[in-house]
């Protein structure tokens, strides 16, 4: 069996929305967390797998940051 290299395809043209996302991301400070999909900076912290301790406090779980505009407007779960 011989292996063949596939030449890289042409990149699709940038849409106007992609240009806006790139511009918004470029204006944000480097330390500010931004969504890779919409460029927004509003996030919600969620915890999955949390258990209740005998004292009634939440224990354990996995924390994730989810982009709020993508979650509510696009119905997509985009993690930071």
CSV table of N, CA, C and O in Angstrom, one decimal:
chain,number,residue,atom,x,y,z
A,1,UNK,N,0.8,-1.2,0.0
A,1,UNK,CA,0.0,0.0,0.0
A,1,UNK,C,0.9,1.2,0.0
A,1,UNK,O,1.8,1.4,0.8
A,2,UNK,N,0.6,2.1,-0.9
A,2,UNK,CA,1.5,3.3,-1.0
A,2,UNK,C,0.7,4.5,-0.4
A,2,UNK,O,-0.6,4.6,-0.5
A,3,UNK,N,1.4,5.4,0.2
A,3,UNK,CA,0.8,6.6,0.8
A,3,UNK,C,0.9,7.7,-0.2
A,3,UNK,O,2.0,7.9,-0.8
A,4,UNK,N,-0.1,8.5,-0.3
A,4,UNK,CA,-0.1,9.7,-1.2
A,4,UNK,C,-0.3,10.9,-0.4
A,4,UNK,O,-1.2,11.0,0.5
A,5,UNK,N,0.4,12.0,-0.7
A,5,UNK,CA,0.2,13.2,0.0
A,5,UNK,C,-0.9,14.0,-0.8
A,5,UNK,O,-0.9,14.1,-2.0
A,6,UNK,N,-1.8,14.6,0.0
A,6,UNK,CA,-2.8,15.4,-0.6
A,6,UNK,C,-2.4,16.9,-0.5
A,6,UNK,O,-2.1,17.3,0.6
A,7,UNK,N,-2.4,17.5,-1.6
A,7,UNK,CA,-2.0,19.0,-1.6
A,7,UNK,C,-3.0,19.8,-0.8
A,7,UNK,O,-4.2,19.5,-0.8
A,8,UNK,N,-2.6,20.8,-0.1
A,8,UNK,CA,-3.5,21.6,0.7
A,8,UNK,C,-4.5,22.3,-0.2
A,8,UNK,O,-4.2,22.8,-1.3
A,9,UNK,N,-5.8,22.3,0.2
A,9,UNK,CA,-6.8,23.0,-0.6
A,9,UNK,C,-6.8,24.5,-0.4
A,9,UNK,O,-6.2,25.0,0.4
A,10,UNK,N,-7.5,25.2,-1.3
A,10,UNK,CA,-7.6,26.6,-1.2
A,10,UNK,C,-8.4,27.0,0.0
A,10,UNK,O,-9.4,26.4,0.3
A,11,UNK,N,-8.0,28.1,0.7
A,11,UNK,CA,-8.8,28.5,1.8
A,11,UNK,C,-10.0,29.3,1.4
A,11,UNK,O,-9.9,30.0,0.4
A,12,UNK,N,-11.1,29.1,2.0
A,12,UNK,CA,-12.3,29.8,1.6
A,12,UNK,C,-12.2,31.3,1.9
A,12,UNK,O,-11.4,31.7,2.8
A,13,UNK,N,-12.9,32.1,1.1
A,13,UNK,CA,-12.8,33.5,1.3
A,13,UNK,C,-13.4,33.9,2.6
A,13,UNK,O,-14.4,33.3,3.1
A,14,UNK,N,-12.9,35.0,3.2
A,14,UNK,CA,-13.4,35.5,4.5
A,14,UNK,C,-14.8,36.1,4.3
A,14,UNK,O,-15.0,37.0,3.4
A,15,UNK,N,-15.8,35.8,5.1
A,15,UNK,CA,-17.1,36.4,5.0
A,15,UNK,C,-17.0,37.7,5.8
A,15,UNK,O,-16.1,37.9,6.6
A,16,UNK,N,-18.0,38.6,5.6
A,16,UNK,CA,-18.0,39.8,6.4
A,16,UNK,C,-18.1,39.6,7.9
A,16,UNK,O,-17.4,40.3,8.7
A,17,UNK,N,-18.8,38.5,8.3
A,17,UNK,CA,-18.9,38.2,9.7
A,17,UNK,C,-17.5,37.8,10.3
A,17,UNK,O,-17.2,38.1,11.4
A,18,UNK,N,-16.7,37.0,9.5
A,18,UNK,CA,-15.4,36.6,9.9
A,18,UNK,C,-14.5,37.8,10.1
A,18,UNK,O,-13.7,37.9,11.0
A,19,UNK,N,-14.6,38.8,9.2
A,19,UNK,CA,-13.8,40.0,9.3
A,19,UNK,C,-14.1,40.8,10.6
A,19,UNK,O,-13.2,41.3,11.3
A,20,UNK,N,-15.4,40.9,10.9
A,20,UNK,CA,-15.8,41.6,12.2
A,20,UNK,C,-15.3,40.8,13.4
A,20,UNK,O,-14.8,41.4,14.3
A,21,UNK,N,-15.4,39.5,13.4
A,21,UNK,CA,-14.9,38.7,14.5
A,21,UNK,C,-13.4,38.9,14.7
A,21,UNK,O,-12.9,39.0,15.8
A,22,UNK,N,-12.7,38.9,13.6
A,22,UNK,CA,-11.2,39.1,13.7
A,22,UNK,C,-10.9,40.5,14.2
A,22,UNK,O,-10.0,40.7,15.0
A,23,UNK,N,-11.6,41.5,13.8
A,23,UNK,CA,-11.4,42.9,14.2
A,23,UNK,C,-11.7,43.1,15.7
A,23,UNK,O,-11.0,43.7,16.4
A,24,UNK,N,-12.8,42.5,16.2
A,24,UNK,CA,-13.2,42.6,17.6
A,24,UNK,C,-12.2,41.9,18.4
A,24,UNK,O,-11.8,42.4,19.5
A,25,UNK,N,-11.7,40.7,18.0
A,25,UNK,CA,-10.7,40.0,18.8
A,25,UNK,C,-9.4,40.7,18.8
A,25,UNK,O,-8.6,40.7,19.8
A,26,UNK,N,-9.0,41.4,17.7
A,26,UNK,CA,-7.8,42.2,17.7
A,26,UNK,C,-7.8,43.4,18.6
A,26,UNK,O,-6.8,43.8,19.2
A,27,UNK,N,-9.0,44.0,18.8
A,27,UNK,CA,-9.1,45.2,19.7
A,27,UNK,C,-9.1,44.8,21.2
A,27,UNK,O,-8.8,45.6,22.0
A,28,UNK,N,-9.4,43.6,21.5
A,28,UNK,CA,-9.5,43.2,22.9
A,28,UNK,C,-8.1,43.0,23.5
A,28,UNK,O,-7.1,42.6,22.8
A,29,UNK,N,-7.9,43.4,24.8
A,29,UNK,CA,-6.6,43.2,25.4
A,29,UNK,C,-6.2,41.7,25.4
A,29,UNK,O,-7.1,40.8,25.4
A,30,UNK,N,-4.9,41.4,25.5
A,30,UNK,CA,-4.4,40.0,25.4
A,30,UNK,C,-4.9,39.2,26.6
A,30,UNK,O,-5.1,38.0,26.5
A,31,UNK,N,-5.0,39.8,27.8
A,31,UNK,CA,-5.4,39.1,29.0
A,31,UNK,C,-6.9,38.8,29.0
A,31,UNK,O,-7.4,38.1,29.9
A,32,UNK,N,-7.7,39.5,28.2
A,32,UNK,CA,-9.2,39.3,28.2
A,32,UNK,C,-9.6,38.1,27.4
A,32,UNK,O,-9.1,37.8,26.3
A,33,UNK,N,-10.4,37.2,28.0
A,33,UNK,CA,-10.8,36.0,27.4
A,33,UNK,C,-11.9,36.3,26.4
A,33,UNK,O,-12.9,37.0,26.8
A,34,UNK,N,-11.8,35.8,25.2
A,34,UNK,CA,-12.8,36.0,24.2
A,34,UNK,C,-13.2,34.7,23.5
A,34,UNK,O,-12.4,33.8,23.5
A,35,UNK,N,-14.4,34.7,23.0
A,35,UNK,CA,-14.9,33.5,22.4
A,35,UNK,C,-14.3,33.4,21.0
A,35,UNK,O,-14.2,34.3,20.3
A,36,UNK,N,-13.9,32.1,20.6
A,36,UNK,CA,-13.3,31.9,19.3
A,36,UNK,C,-14.3,31.9,18.2
A,36,UNK,O,-13.9,32.1,17.0
A,37,UNK,N,-15.6,31.8,18.5
A,37,UNK,CA,-16.6,31.7,17.5
A,37,UNK,C,-17.2,33.1,17.2
A,37,UNK,O,-17.4,33.5,16.0
A,38,UNK,N,-17.6,33.8,18.3
A,38,UNK,CA,-18.3,35.1,18.0
A,38,UNK,C,-17.5,36.3,18.4
A,38,UNK,O,-17.9,37.4,18.1
A,39,UNK,N,-16.4,36.1,19.2
A,39,UNK,CA,-15.6,37.2,19.6
A,39,UNK,C,-16.1,37.9,20.9
A,39,UNK,O,-15.5,38.9,21.4
A,40,UNK,N,-17.2,37.4,21.5
A,40,UNK,CA,-17.7,37.9,22.7
A,40,UNK,C,-16.9,37.7,23.9
A,40,UNK,O,-16.0,36.8,23.9
A,41,UNK,N,-17.1,38.4,25.0
A,41,UNK,CA,-16.3,38.2,26.2
A,41,UNK,C,-17.2,38.0,27.4
A,41,UNK,O,-16.7,38.2,28.6
A,42,UNK,N,-18.4,37.5,27.2
A,42,UNK,CA,-19.3,37.2,28.3
A,42,UNK,C,-19.3,35.7,28.5
A,42,UNK,O,-19.7,35.0,27.5
A,43,UNK,N,-19.0,35.2,29.7
A,43,UNK,CA,-18.9,33.7,29.9
A,43,UNK,C,-19.7,33.3,31.1
A,43,UNK,O,-19.9,34.1,32.0
A,44,UNK,N,-20.2,32.1,31.1
A,44,UNK,CA,-20.9,31.5,32.3
A,44,UNK,C,-20.0,30.4,32.8
A,44,UNK,O,-19.6,29.6,31.9
A,45,UNK,N,-19.8,30.3,34.1
A,45,UNK,CA,-19.1,29.1,34.6
A,45,UNK,C,-20.1,28.1,35.0
A,45,UNK,O,-21.0,28.3,35.8
A,46,UNK,N,-19.9,26.9,34.4
A,46,UNK,CA,-20.8,25.8,34.8
A,46,UNK,C,-20.0,24.7,35.5
A,46,UNK,O,-18.8,24.6,35.3
A,47,UNK,N,-20.7,23.9,36.3
A,47,UNK,CA,-20.1,22.8,37.0
A,47,UNK,C,-20.9,21.5,36.7
A,47,UNK,O,-22.1,21.5,36.9
A,48,UNK,N,-20.2,20.5,36.3
A,48,UNK,CA,-20.8,19.2,35.9
A,48,UNK,C,-20.4,18.1,36.9
A,48,UNK,O,-19.2,18.0,37.2
A,49,UNK,N,-21.2,17.3,37.4
A,49,UNK,CA,-20.9,16.2,38.3
A,49,UNK,C,-20.7,16.6,39.7
A,49,UNK,O,-19.9,16.0,40.5
A,50,UNK,N,-21.4,17.6,40.2
A,50,UNK,CA,-21.3,18.1,41.6
A,50,UNK,C,-22.1,17.2,42.5
A,50,UNK,O,-23.2,16.8,42.2
A,51,UNK,N,-21.5,16.9,43.6
A,51,UNK,CA,-22.2,16.1,44.6
A,51,UNK,C,-22.4,16.9,45.9
A,51,UNK,O,-21.7,17.9,46.1
A,52,UNK,N,-23.4,16.5,46.6
A,52,UNK,CA,-23.7,17.2,47.9
A,52,UNK,C,-23.0,16.5,49.0
A,52,UNK,O,-23.1,15.3,49.2
A,53,UNK,N,-22.3,17.3,49.9
A,53,UNK,CA,-21.6,16.7,51.0
A,53,UNK,C,-22.7,16.5,52.1
A,53,UNK,O,-23.8,17.0,52.1
A,54,UNK,N,-22.3,15.7,53.2
A,54,UNK,CA,-23.3,15.5,54.3
A,54,UNK,C,-23.7,16.9,54.9
A,54,UNK,O,-24.8,17.0,55.5
A,55,UNK,N,-22.8,17.9,54.8
A,55,UNK,CA,-23.1,19.2,55.4
A,55,UNK,C,-24.0,20.0,54.5
A,55,UNK,O,-24.4,21.1,54.8
A,56,UNK,N,-24.2,19.5,53.3
A,56,UNK,CA,-25.1,20.2,52.3
A,56,UNK,C,-24.4,21.1,51.4
A,56,UNK,O,-25.0,21.8,50.6
A,57,UNK,N,-23.1,21.1,51.4
A,57,UNK,CA,-22.3,22.0,50.5
A,57,UNK,C,-22.0,21.2,49.2
A,57,UNK,O,-21.8,20.0,49.2
A,58,UNK,N,-21.9,21.9,48.0
A,58,UNK,CA,-21.5,21.3,46.8
A,58,UNK,C,-20.0,20.9,46.8
A,58,UNK,O,-19.1,21.7,47.2
A,59,UNK,N,-19.7,19.7,46.3
A,59,UNK,CA,-18.3,19.2,46.4
A,59,UNK,C,-18.0,18.6,45.0
A,59,UNK,O,-18.8,17.8,44.4
A,60,UNK,N,-16.8,18.8,44.5
A,60,UNK,CA,-16.3,18.2,43.3
A,60,UNK,C,-16.9,18.8,42.0
A,60,UNK,O,-17.4,19.9,42.0
A,61,UNK,N,-16.8,18.0,41.0
A,61,UNK,CA,-17.3,18.5,39.7
A,61,UNK,C,-16.2,19.1,38.8
A,61,UNK,O,-15.1,19.3,39.2
A,62,UNK,N,-16.6,19.3,37.6
A,62,UNK,CA,-15.7,19.8,36.6
A,62,UNK,C,-16.2,21.2,36.1
A,62,UNK,O,-17.4,21.3,35.7
A,63,UNK,N,-15.4,22.2,36.3
A,63,UNK,CA,-15.8,23.6,35.9
A,63,UNK,C,-15.5,23.8,34.4
A,63,UNK,O,-14.4,23.4,34.0
A,64,UNK,N,-16.4,24.5,33.7
A,64,UNK,CA,-16.1,24.9,32.3
A,64,UNK,C,-16.7,26.3,32.2
A,64,UNK,O,-17.6,26.7,32.8
A,65,UNK,N,-16.1,27.1,31.3
A,65,UNK,CA,-16.6,28.4,30.9
A,65,UNK,C,-17.3,28.3,29.5
A,65,UNK,O,-16.7,27.7,28.6
A,66,UNK,N,-18.5,28.7,29.5
A,66,UNK,CA,-19.3,28.7,28.2
A,66,UNK,C,-19.6,30.1,27.8
A,66,UNK,O,-20.0,30.9,28.6
A,67,UNK,N,-19.5,30.3,26.5
A,67,UNK,CA,-19.8,31.6,25.9
A,67,UNK,C,-21.3,31.9,26.0
A,67,UNK,O,-22.1,31.1,25.5
A,68,UNK,N,-21.7,32.9,26.7
A,68,UNK,CA,-23.1,33.2,26.9
A,68,UNK,C,-23.9,33.6,25.6
A,68,UNK,O,-24.9,33.1,25.3
A,69,UNK,N,-23.3,34.5,24.8
A,69,UNK,CA,-24.0,34.9,23.5
A,69,UNK,C,-24.2,33.7,22.6
A,69,UNK,O,-25.3,33.5,22.0
A,70,UNK,N,-23.2,32.8,22.5
A,70,UNK,CA,-23.4,31.6,21.6
A,70,UNK,C,-24.4,30.7,22.2
A,70,UNK,O,-25.2,30.0,21.5
A,71,UNK,N,-24.4,30.5,23.5
A,71,UNK,CA,-25.4,29.6,24.2
A,71,UNK,C,-26.8,30.1,24.0
A,71,UNK,O,-27.7,29.3,23.7
A,72,UNK,N,-27.1,31.3,24.2
A,72,UNK,CA,-28.5,31.8,24.2
A,72,UNK,C,-29.0,32.2,22.8
A,72,UNK,O,-30.1,32.1,22.5
A,73,UNK,N,-28.1,32.8,22.0
A,73,UNK,CA,-28.5,33.3,20.7
A,73,UNK,C,-28.4,32.3,19.6
A,73,UNK,O,-29.2,32.2,18.7
A,74,UNK,N,-27.3,31.5,19.6
A,74,UNK,CA,-27.0,30.6,18.6
A,74,UNK,C,-27.4,29.1,19.0
A,74,UNK,O,-27.4,28.2,18.2
A,75,UNK,N,-27.7,28.9,20.2
A,75,UNK,CA,-28.0,27.6,20.8
A,75,UNK,C,-26.8,26.6,20.6
A,75,UNK,O,-27.0,25.4,20.3
A,76,UNK,N,-25.6,27.1,20.7
A,76,UNK,CA,-24.4,26.3,20.6
A,76,UNK,C,-23.6,26.4,21.9
A,76,UNK,O,-23.6,27.4,22.5
A,77,UNK,N,-23.0,25.3,22.3
A,77,UNK,CA,-22.2,25.3,23.5
A,77,UNK,C,-20.7,25.4,23.1
A,77,UNK,O,-20.1,24.5,22.6
A,78,UNK,N,-20.2,26.6,23.2
A,78,UNK,CA,-18.8,26.9,22.9
A,78,UNK,C,-18.0,27.1,24.2
A,78,UNK,O,-18.3,28.1,24.9
A,79,UNK,N,-17.0,26.3,24.4
A,79,UNK,CA,-16.2,26.4,25.6
A,79,UNK,C,-15.0,27.3,25.4
A,79,UNK,O,-14.5,27.3,24.3
A,80,UNK,N,-14.6,28.0,26.4
A,80,UNK,CA,-13.5,28.9,26.3
A,80,UNK,C,-12.2,28.1,26.3
A,80,UNK,O,-12.1,27.1,26.7
